[in-house]
PDB file of C-alpha atoms in Angstrom:
ATOM      1  CA  MET X   1     108.317  71.166  95.235  1.00  0.00           C
ATOM      2  CA  ALA X   2     105.934  74.304  95.189  1.00  0.00           C
ATOM      3  CA  VAL X   3     103.554  74.781  98.360  1.00  0.00           C
ATOM      4  CA  PRO X   4     100.098  76.112  97.202  1.00  0.00           C
ATOM      5  CA  VAL X   5      99.455  78.674  99.017  1.00  0.00           C
ATOM      6  CA  ASP X   6      96.215  76.756 100.951  1.00  0.00           C
ATOM      7  CA  SER X   7      98.293  74.869 102.326  1.00  0.00           C
ATOM      8  CA  PRO X   8      98.373  73.685 106.298  1.00  0.00           C
ATOM      9  CA  ASP X   9     102.404  74.100 105.614  1.00  0.00           C
ATOM     10  CA  THR X  10     101.453  78.328 104.282  1.00  0.00           C
ATOM     11  CA  GLY X  11     100.149  79.392 107.920  1.00  0.00           C
ATOM     12  CA  ARG X  12     103.123  77.176 109.528  1.00  0.00           C
ATOM     13  CA  ARG X  13     105.862  78.762 106.661  1.00  0.00           C
ATOM     14  CA  LEU X  14     104.862  82.404 106.677  1.00  0.00           C
ATOM     15  CA  ALA X  15     104.372  82.882 110.133  1.00  0.00           C
ATOM     16  CA  ALA X  16     108.044  82.654 111.023  1.00  0.00           C
ATOM     17  CA  GLY X  17     108.447  86.709 109.233  1.00  0.00           C
ATOM     18  CA  PRO X  18     106.659  89.951 108.770  1.00  0.00           C
ATOM     19  CA  VAL X  19     103.282  90.048 107.574  1.00  0.00           C
ATOM     20  CA  PRO X  20     104.022  91.133 103.925  1.00  0.00           C
ATOM     21  CA  TRP X  21     103.532  93.984 102.309  1.00  0.00           C
ATOM     22  CA  VAL X  22     100.970  94.539  99.822  1.00  0.00           C
ATOM     23  CA  ALA X  23      99.869  98.218  98.015  1.00  0.00           C
ATOM     24  CA  MET X  24      96.479  98.625  97.074  1.00  0.00           C
ATOM     25  CA  TYR X  25      95.515 100.607  94.298  1.00  0.00           C
ATOM     26  CA  HIS X  26      93.027 101.431  92.853  1.00  0.00           C
ATOM     27  CA  SER X  27      92.783 103.454  89.413  1.00  0.00           C
ATOM     28  CA  VAL X  28      95.424 104.380  87.086  1.00  0.00           C
ATOM     29  CA  GLY X  29      93.956 107.789  85.089  1.00  0.00           C
ATOM     30  CA  ASP X  30      93.605 111.809  85.615  1.00  0.00           C
ATOM     31  CA  CYS X  31      93.199 112.255  89.399  1.00  0.00           C
ATOM     32  CA  SER X  32      91.463 116.726  88.818  1.00  0.00           C
ATOM     33  CA  ASP X  33      88.641 115.258  90.453  1.00  0.00           C
ATOM     34  CA  ASP X  34      89.988 112.363  92.835  1.00  0.00           C
ATOM     35  CA  PRO X  35      88.215 113.330  96.206  1.00  0.00           C
ATOM     36  CA  TYR X  36      89.007 109.324  97.958  1.00  0.00           C
ATOM     37  CA  ARG X  37      91.817 109.957  96.730  1.00  0.00           C
ATOM     38  CA  ILE X  38      91.554 106.517  94.063  1.00  0.00           C
ATOM     39  CA  THR X  39      93.116 107.117  91.127  1.00  0.00           C
ATOM     40  CA  VAL X  40      97.134 107.831  90.288  1.00  0.00           C
ATOM     41  CA  THR X  41      98.256 108.809  87.343  1.00  0.00           C
ATOM     42  CA  PRO X  42     100.289 106.932  84.666  1.00  0.00           C
ATOM     43  CA  GLU X  43     103.273 108.690  85.400  1.00  0.00           C
ATOM     44  CA  ARG X  44     103.240 108.375  88.846  1.00  0.00           C
ATOM     45  CA  LEU X  45     102.356 104.510  88.831  1.00  0.00           C
ATOM     46  CA  ARG X  46     105.412 104.578  85.762  1.00  0.00           C
ATOM     47  CA  ALA X  47     107.854 106.117  88.484  1.00  0.00           C
ATOM     48  CA  GLN X  48     106.155 103.393  91.561  1.00  0.00           C
ATOM     49  CA  LEU X  49     106.667 100.574  89.621  1.00  0.00           C
ATOM     50  CA  ARG X  50     110.241 101.537  88.492  1.00  0.00           C
ATOM     51  CA  TRP X  51     110.887 102.212  92.371  1.00  0.00           C
ATOM     52  CA  LEU X  52     109.884  98.715  92.865  1.00  0.00           C
ATOM     53  CA  ARG X  53     112.463  97.582  90.565  1.00  0.00           C
ATOM     54  CA  ARG X  54     115.736  99.927  91.137  1.00  0.00           C
ATOM     55  CA  ARG X  55     115.115  98.737  94.984  1.00  0.00           C
ATOM     56  CA  GLY X  56     115.203  94.984  93.759  1.00  0.00           C
ATOM     57  CA  LEU X  57     111.874  94.397  94.530  1.00  0.00           C
ATOM     58  CA  ARG X  58     108.940  93.090  92.238  1.00  0.00           C
ATOM     59  CA  GLY X  59     105.080  93.798  92.338  1.00  0.00           C
ATOM     60  CA  VAL X  60     103.170  90.007  91.959  1.00  0.00           C
ATOM     61  CA  GLY X  61      99.711  89.023  92.465  1.00  0.00           C
ATOM     62  CA  MET X  62      98.602  87.861  96.025  1.00  0.00           C
ATOM     63  CA  THR X  63      98.580  84.260  94.929  1.00  0.00           C
ATOM     64  CA  ASP X  64     102.099  84.440  93.708  1.00  0.00           C
ATOM     65  CA  LEU X  65     103.160  85.802  96.626  1.00  0.00           C
ATOM     66  CA  LEU X  66     101.852  83.431  99.572  1.00  0.00           C
ATOM     67  CA  ALA X  67     102.941  80.812  97.756  1.00  0.00           C
ATOM     68  CA  ALA X  68     106.481  82.185  97.179  1.00  0.00           C
ATOM     69  CA  ARG X  69     106.558  82.986 100.838  1.00  0.00           C
ATOM     70  CA  ALA X  70     105.449  79.098 101.451  1.00  0.00           C
ATOM     71  CA  ARG X  71     108.436  78.186  99.603  1.00  0.00           C
ATOM     72  CA  GLY X  72     110.381  80.796 101.204  1.00  0.00           C
ATOM     73  CA  GLN X  73     111.300  82.149  98.221  1.00  0.00           C
ATOM     74  CA  GLY X  74     109.451  85.661  98.776  1.00  0.00           C
ATOM     75  CA  ARG X  75     111.898  88.110  98.971  1.00  0.00           C
ATOM     76  CA  GLY X  76     111.959  90.903  97.029  1.00  0.00           C
ATOM     77  CA  LEU X  77     108.704  90.296  96.294  1.00  0.00           C
ATOM     78  CA  VAL X  78     105.725  92.883  97.375  1.00  0.00           C
ATOM     79  CA  GLY X  79     102.096  92.313  96.532  1.00  0.00           C
ATOM     80  CA  LEU X  80      99.612  94.852  94.263  1.00  0.00           C
ATOM     81  CA  THR X  81      96.442  94.467  94.163  1.00  0.00           C
ATOM     82  CA  PHE X  82      93.423  97.117  92.418  1.00  0.00           C
ATOM     83  CA  ASP X  83      90.722  97.272  93.949  1.00  0.00           C
ATOM     84  CA  ASP X  84      87.132  98.112  92.043  1.00  0.00           C
ATOM     85  CA  GLY X  85      87.891  96.973  88.701  1.00  0.00           C
ATOM     86  CA  TYR X  86      87.997 100.221  86.668  1.00  0.00           C
ATOM     87  CA  ALA X  87      87.585  99.629  83.335  1.00  0.00           C
ATOM     88  CA  ASP X  88      91.056 102.031  83.473  1.00  0.00           C
ATOM     89  CA  PHE X  89      93.474  99.481  84.348  1.00  0.00           C
ATOM     90  CA  VAL X  90      93.615  97.348  81.013  1.00  0.00           C
ATOM     91  CA  ASP X  91      94.057 100.653  79.288  1.00  0.00           C
ATOM     92  CA  ALA X  92      96.800 102.203  81.702  1.00  0.00           C
ATOM     93  CA  ALA X  93      98.281  99.564  84.348  1.00  0.00           C
ATOM     94  CA  LEU X  94      98.555  96.822  82.506  1.00  0.00           C
ATOM     95  CA  PRO X  95     101.100  97.766  80.020  1.00  0.00           C
ATOM     96  CA  LEU X  96     102.946  99.533  82.765  1.00  0.00           C
ATOM     97  CA  LEU X  97     103.038  95.966  84.405  1.00  0.00           C
ATOM     98  CA  ARG X  98     104.318  94.631  81.260  1.00  0.00           C
ATOM     99  CA  ARG X  99     107.090  96.892  80.917  1.00  0.00           C
ATOM    100  CA  PHE X 100     108.132  96.762  84.566  1.00  0.00           C
ATOM    101  CA  ASP X 101     107.647  92.676  84.567  1.00  0.00           C
ATOM    102  CA  CYS X 102     105.056  92.677  87.242  1.00  0.00           C
ATOM    103  CA  GLY X 103     102.103  91.224  88.305  1.00  0.00           C
ATOM    104  CA  ALA X 104      99.182  91.775  90.175  1.00  0.00           C
ATOM    105  CA  THR X 105      96.030  90.950  91.775  1.00  0.00           C
ATOM    106  CA  LEU X 106      92.889  92.861  90.204  1.00  0.00           C
ATOM    107  CA  PHE X 107      90.025  92.769  92.394  1.00  0.00           C
ATOM    108  CA  VAL X 108      86.957  92.967  90.409  1.00  0.00           C
ATOM    109  CA  LEU X 109      82.689  93.376  91.029  1.00  0.00           C
ATOM    110  CA  PRO X 110      80.733  91.066  88.817  1.00  0.00           C
ATOM    111  CA  GLY X 111      77.304  92.335  89.664  1.00  0.00           C
ATOM    112  CA  ARG X 112      78.916  95.733  88.169  1.00  0.00           C
ATOM    113  CA  LEU X 113      79.872  94.350  84.947  1.00  0.00           C
ATOM    114  CA  GLY X 114      80.442  97.580  82.896  1.00  0.00           C
ATOM    115  CA  GLY X 115      79.106  99.413  84.792  1.00  0.00           C
ATOM    116  CA  ASP X 116      80.496 102.466  87.377  1.00  0.00           C
ATOM    117  CA  ASN X 117      81.844 103.515  91.203  1.00  0.00           C
ATOM    118  CA  ALA X 118      78.002 104.445  91.669  1.00  0.00           C
ATOM    119  CA  TRP X 119      79.011 103.599  95.887  1.00  0.00           C
ATOM    120  CA  ASP X 120      81.231 107.121  95.508  1.00  0.00           C
ATOM    121  CA  PRO X 121      79.003 109.438  95.686  1.00  0.00           C
ATOM    122  CA  LEU X 122      80.880 112.449  95.635  1.00  0.00           C
ATOM    123  CA  GLY X 123      83.974 111.489  92.783  1.00  0.00           C
ATOM    124  CA  PRO X 124      83.501 111.340  88.843  1.00  0.00           C
ATOM    125  CA  ARG X 125      81.826 108.392  87.545  1.00  0.00           C
ATOM    126  CA  LYS X 126      84.749 105.546  86.540  1.00  0.00           C
ATOM    127  CA  PRO X 127      83.748 102.741  84.375  1.00  0.00           C
ATOM    128  CA  LEU X 128      84.398  99.232  85.314  1.00  0.00           C
ATOM    129  CA  LEU X 129      85.572  96.491  83.139  1.00  0.00           C
ATOM    130  CA  THR X 130      83.002  94.301  81.271  1.00  0.00           C
ATOM    131  CA  ALA X 131      83.202  90.696  80.728  1.00  0.00           C
ATOM    132  CA  ASP X 132      85.420  91.185  77.661  1.00  0.00           C
ATOM    133  CA  GLY X 133      87.902  93.463  80.017  1.00  0.00           C
ATOM    134  CA  ILE X 134      88.519  91.025  82.967  1.00  0.00           C
ATOM    135  CA  ARG X 135      89.065  88.031  80.623  1.00  0.00           C
ATOM    136  CA  GLN X 136      91.433  90.275  78.691  1.00  0.00           C
ATOM    137  CA  ALA X 137      93.844  91.157  81.806  1.00  0.00           C
ATOM    138  CA  ALA X 138      93.785  87.540  83.637  1.00  0.00           C
ATOM    139  CA  ALA X 139      94.553  86.222  79.891  1.00  0.00           C
ATOM    140  CA  ALA X 140      97.467  88.769  80.815  1.00  0.00           C
ATOM    141  CA  GLY X 141      98.355  86.725  83.472  1.00  0.00           C
ATOM    142  CA  VAL X 142      96.777  89.042  85.906  1.00  0.00           C
ATOM    143  CA  GLU X 143      95.230  87.559  89.043  1.00  0.00           C
ATOM    144  CA  ILE X 144      91.533  87.594  89.447  1.00  0.00           C
ATOM    145  CA  GLY X 145      90.298  88.044  91.996  1.00  0.00           C
ATOM    146  CA  SER X 146      86.042  89.047  94.222  1.00  0.00           C
ATOM    147  CA  HIS X 147      85.505  92.140  95.163  1.00  0.00           C
ATOM    148  CA  GLY X 148      81.913  90.902  96.424  1.00  0.00           C
ATOM    149  CA  LEU X 149      78.835  91.395  93.747  1.00  0.00           C
ATOM    150  CA  THR X 150      78.305  94.764  94.092  1.00  0.00           C
ATOM    151  CA  HIS X 151      80.630  96.315  96.306  1.00  0.00           C
ATOM    152  CA  VAL X 152      78.049  96.670  99.573  1.00  0.00           C
ATOM    153  CA  ASP X 153      79.581  97.094 103.419  1.00  0.00           C
ATOM    154  CA  LEU X 154      79.936  93.524 104.442  1.00  0.00           C
ATOM    155  CA  THR X 155      79.826  94.583 108.465  1.00  0.00           C
ATOM    156  CA  ARG X 156      76.388  95.870 107.459  1.00  0.00           C
ATOM    157  CA  ALA X 157      74.865  92.755 105.308  1.00  0.00           C
ATOM    158  CA  ASP X 158      72.135  90.831 106.921  1.00  0.00           C
ATOM    159  CA  ASP X 159      73.133  87.274 106.308  1.00  0.00           C
ATOM    160  CA  ALA X 160      71.379  86.873 102.550  1.00  0.00           C
ATOM    161  CA  THR X 161      73.525  89.577 101.463  1.00  0.00           C
ATOM    162  CA  LEU X 162      76.232  88.532 102.587  1.00  0.00           C
ATOM    163  CA  ALA X 163      76.307  84.890 101.630  1.00  0.00           C
ATOM    164  CA  ALA X 164      75.513  86.393  97.893  1.00  0.00           C
ATOM    165  CA  GLU X 165      78.297  88.646  97.700  1.00  0.00           C
ATOM    166  CA  VAL X 166      80.831  86.799  98.980  1.00  0.00           C
ATOM    167  CA  ARG X 167      79.705  83.282  97.728  1.00  0.00           C
ATOM    168  CA  ASP X 168      78.454  84.072  94.597  1.00  0.00           C
ATOM    169  CA  SER X 169      80.533  86.725  93.630  1.00  0.00           C
ATOM    170  CA  ARG X 170      83.682  83.790  93.518  1.00  0.00           C
ATOM    171  CA  GLY X 171      81.129  81.314  91.512  1.00  0.00           C
ATOM    172  CA  LEU X 172      80.678  84.181  89.233  1.00  0.00           C
ATOM    173  CA  LEU X 173      84.488  84.630  87.937  1.00  0.00           C
ATOM    174  CA  ALA X 174      84.827  80.939  88.305  1.00  0.00           C
ATOM    175  CA  GLU X 175      82.791  80.586  85.260  1.00  0.00           C
ATOM    176  CA  LEU X 176      83.447  84.100  83.786  1.00  0.00           C
ATOM    177  CA  THR X 177      87.399  83.267  83.996  1.00  0.00           C
ATOM    178  CA  GLY X 178      86.978  79.631  83.610  1.00  0.00           C
ATOM    179  CA  THR X 179      89.769  79.365  86.965  1.00  0.00           C
ATOM    180  CA  PRO X 180      88.879  78.909  90.442  1.00  0.00           C
ATOM    181  CA  VAL X 181      88.723  82.237  92.600  1.00  0.00           C
ATOM    182  CA  ALA X 182      91.455  82.269  95.509  1.00  0.00           C
ATOM    183  CA  GLY X 183      91.436  85.980  96.483  1.00  0.00           C
ATOM    184  CA  PHE X 184      89.132  87.694  97.553  1.00  0.00           C
ATOM    185  CA  CYS X 185      88.327  91.892  99.221  1.00  0.00           C
ATOM    186  CA  TYR X 186      86.655  93.428 101.185  1.00  0.00           C
ATOM    187  CA  PRO X 187      84.914  96.478  99.593  1.00  0.00           C
ATOM    188  CA  TYR X 188      85.756  99.597 101.744  1.00  0.00           C
ATOM    189  CA  GLY X 189      88.276  97.925 103.750  1.00  0.00           C
ATOM    190  CA  THR X 190      86.038  96.892 106.098  1.00  0.00           C
ATOM    191  CA  VAL X 191      85.838  93.452 107.966  1.00  0.00           C
ATOM    192  CA  ASP X 192      83.987  91.965 111.240  1.00  0.00           C
ATOM    193  CA  ARG X 193      84.997  88.557 112.021  1.00  0.00           C
ATOM    194  CA  ARG X 194      81.730  87.347 110.763  1.00  0.00           C
ATOM    195  CA  ALA X 195      82.124  88.819 107.570  1.00  0.00           C
ATOM    196  CA  VAL X 196      86.343  86.468 107.528  1.00  0.00           C
ATOM    197  CA  ALA X 197      84.088  82.799 108.474  1.00  0.00           C
ATOM    198  CA  ALA X 198      81.944  84.407 105.598  1.00  0.00           C
ATOM    199  CA  VAL X 199      84.851  84.458 103.078  1.00  0.00           C
ATOM    200  CA  ARG X 200      87.228  81.663 104.528  1.00  0.00           C
ATOM    201  CA  ASP X 201      83.668  79.215 104.576  1.00  0.00           C
ATOM    202  CA  ALA X 202      83.312  80.424 100.770  1.00  0.00           C
ATOM    203  CA  GLY X 203      86.461  78.759  99.897  1.00  0.00           C
ATOM    204  CA  TYR X 204      88.869  81.685  99.541  1.00  0.00           C
ATOM    205  CA  ALA X 205      92.458  80.916  99.952  1.00  0.00           C
ATOM    206  CA  TYR X 206      93.216  84.385 101.378  1.00  0.00           C
ATOM    207  CA  ALA X 207      91.366  87.795 102.024  1.00  0.00           C
ATOM    208  CA  CYS X 208      92.126  91.607 101.870  1.00  0.00           C
ATOM    209  CA  ALA X 209      91.255  94.188 103.937  1.00  0.00           C
ATOM    210  CA  ILE X 210      92.930  97.619 104.838  1.00  0.00           C
ATOM    211  CA  ASP X 211      93.817  97.405 108.329  1.00  0.00           C
ATOM    212  CA  PRO X 212      92.337  94.326 109.967  1.00  0.00           C
ATOM    213  CA  GLY X 213      94.451  94.846 113.920  1.00  0.00           C
ATOM    214  CA  PRO X 214      93.672  91.603 115.926  1.00  0.00           C
ATOM    215  CA  LEU X 215      91.837  90.016 112.732  1.00  0.00           C
ATOM    216  CA  THR X 216      94.963  90.415 110.776  1.00  0.00           C
ATOM    217  CA  GLY X 217      95.882  86.642 109.479  1.00  0.00           C
ATOM    218  CA  PRO X 218      94.858  84.875 106.108  1.00  0.00           C
ATOM    219  CA  HIS X 219      91.636  85.427 105.288  1.00  0.00           C
ATOM    220  CA  ALA X 220      91.961  89.674 107.056  1.00  0.00           C
ATOM    221  CA  LEU X 221      95.517  91.298 105.357  1.00  0.00           C
ATOM    222  CA  PRO X 222      97.077  94.008 105.942  1.00  0.00           C
ATOM    223  CA  ARG X 223      97.408  96.517 102.727  1.00  0.00           C
ATOM    224  CA  VAL X 224      99.294  99.732 102.373  1.00  0.00           C
ATOM    225  CA  HIS X 225      97.412 102.061 100.479  1.00  0.00           C
ATOM    226  CA  VAL X 226      99.342 103.891  97.233  1.00  0.00           C
ATOM    227  CA  GLY X 227      98.228 107.271  96.043  1.00  0.00           C
ATOM    228  CA  GLN X 228      99.454 109.742  93.981  1.00  0.00           C
ATOM    229  CA  ASN X 229     100.777 111.746  96.507  1.00  0.00           C
ATOM    230  CA  ASP X 230     103.648 108.923  96.768  1.00  0.00           C
ATOM    231  CA  THR X 231     107.152 109.968  95.845  1.00  0.00           C
ATOM    232  CA  ALA X 232     109.659 107.650  95.804  1.00  0.00           C
ATOM    233  CA  VAL X 233     110.595 109.354  99.465  1.00  0.00           C
ATOM    234  CA  ARG X 234     107.292 108.510 100.291  1.00  0.00           C
ATOM    235  CA  LEU X 235     107.276 105.287  99.054  1.00  0.00           C
ATOM    236  CA  PHE X 236     110.904 104.146 101.059  1.00  0.00           C
ATOM    237  CA  LEU X 237     109.139 105.658 104.251  1.00  0.00           C
ATOM    238  CA  LYS X 238     105.956 102.816 104.248  1.00  0.00           C
ATOM    239  CA  HIS X 239     108.103 100.104 103.034  1.00  0.00           C
ATOM    240  CA  ARG X 240     110.705 101.066 105.622  1.00  0.00           C
ATOM    241  CA  LEU X 241     108.507 101.221 108.561  1.00  0.00           C
ATOM    242  CA  HIS X 242     106.104  98.262 107.262  1.00  0.00           C
ATOM    243  CA  ARG X 243     108.186  95.561 108.835  1.00  0.00           C
ATOM    244  CA  LEU X 244     108.107  97.897 112.268  1.00  0.00           C
ATOM    245  CA  ARG X 245     104.572  97.940 112.118  1.00  0.00           C
ATOM    246  CA  ARG X 246     103.527  94.029 110.888  1.00  0.00           C
ATOM    247  CA  ARG X 247     105.361  91.988 113.206  1.00  0.00           C
ATOM    248  CA  PRO X 248     104.485  88.217 112.782  1.00  0.00           C
ATOM    249  CA  VAL X 249     100.874  87.376 113.375  1.00  0.00           C
ATOM    250  CA  GLY X 250      99.600  83.203 113.789  1.00  0.00           C
ATOM    251  CA  GLY X 251      98.051  81.719 110.666  1.00  0.00           C
ATOM    252  CA  LEU X 252     100.623  84.393 108.487  1.00  0.00           C
TER     253      LEU X 252
END
């Protein structure tokens, strides 16, 4: 019998193993002007996915990953996440995910549909997915999660803004896709106990951060940045060192 990701048994099952290995991507396209290192070329993503598959690993979305681990069937699975909801996901990333039989979770901003990454002052303007683009990704089997409404640092937000970014974004995405939204991703990776509590109270089953330290748990999952410089050797080291650095944590 399948164990849902938000089952009370999930935490007990996951606590037996290390924190899952989750790769964090952003944009897939031209990385010639990339001051924040958020872009990988399609060629590099192809090589990285090929590396995973040749090692007997398969990338999946977060809900599938956590549910599989809860059933004791997570061996060989890694999480693939794409932040911000760039428009190039549909054209550049999705075909490669299909080619290598991988899934992913796409964290989007329903308050910036069809806009751009205005929060990155130094980087080139990159278009974000429209509502139709998000539906297209969802129809292809990609899990859609919330990245907040507008990409603000939740640790600096007042109570009203925090509630809107967390709660309202979930409702808007559920209405847009027609399915419940299980996952959240903290903008900039910044997280504190107040933000974790807000995300949990809004009904999310899990949330992704970057390196949440002592807050690590189902609502503050660490991830590994994967970028253009991550060749096979670097990926091997990141994956190998993960088990040494990420020891079991209560609730995982």
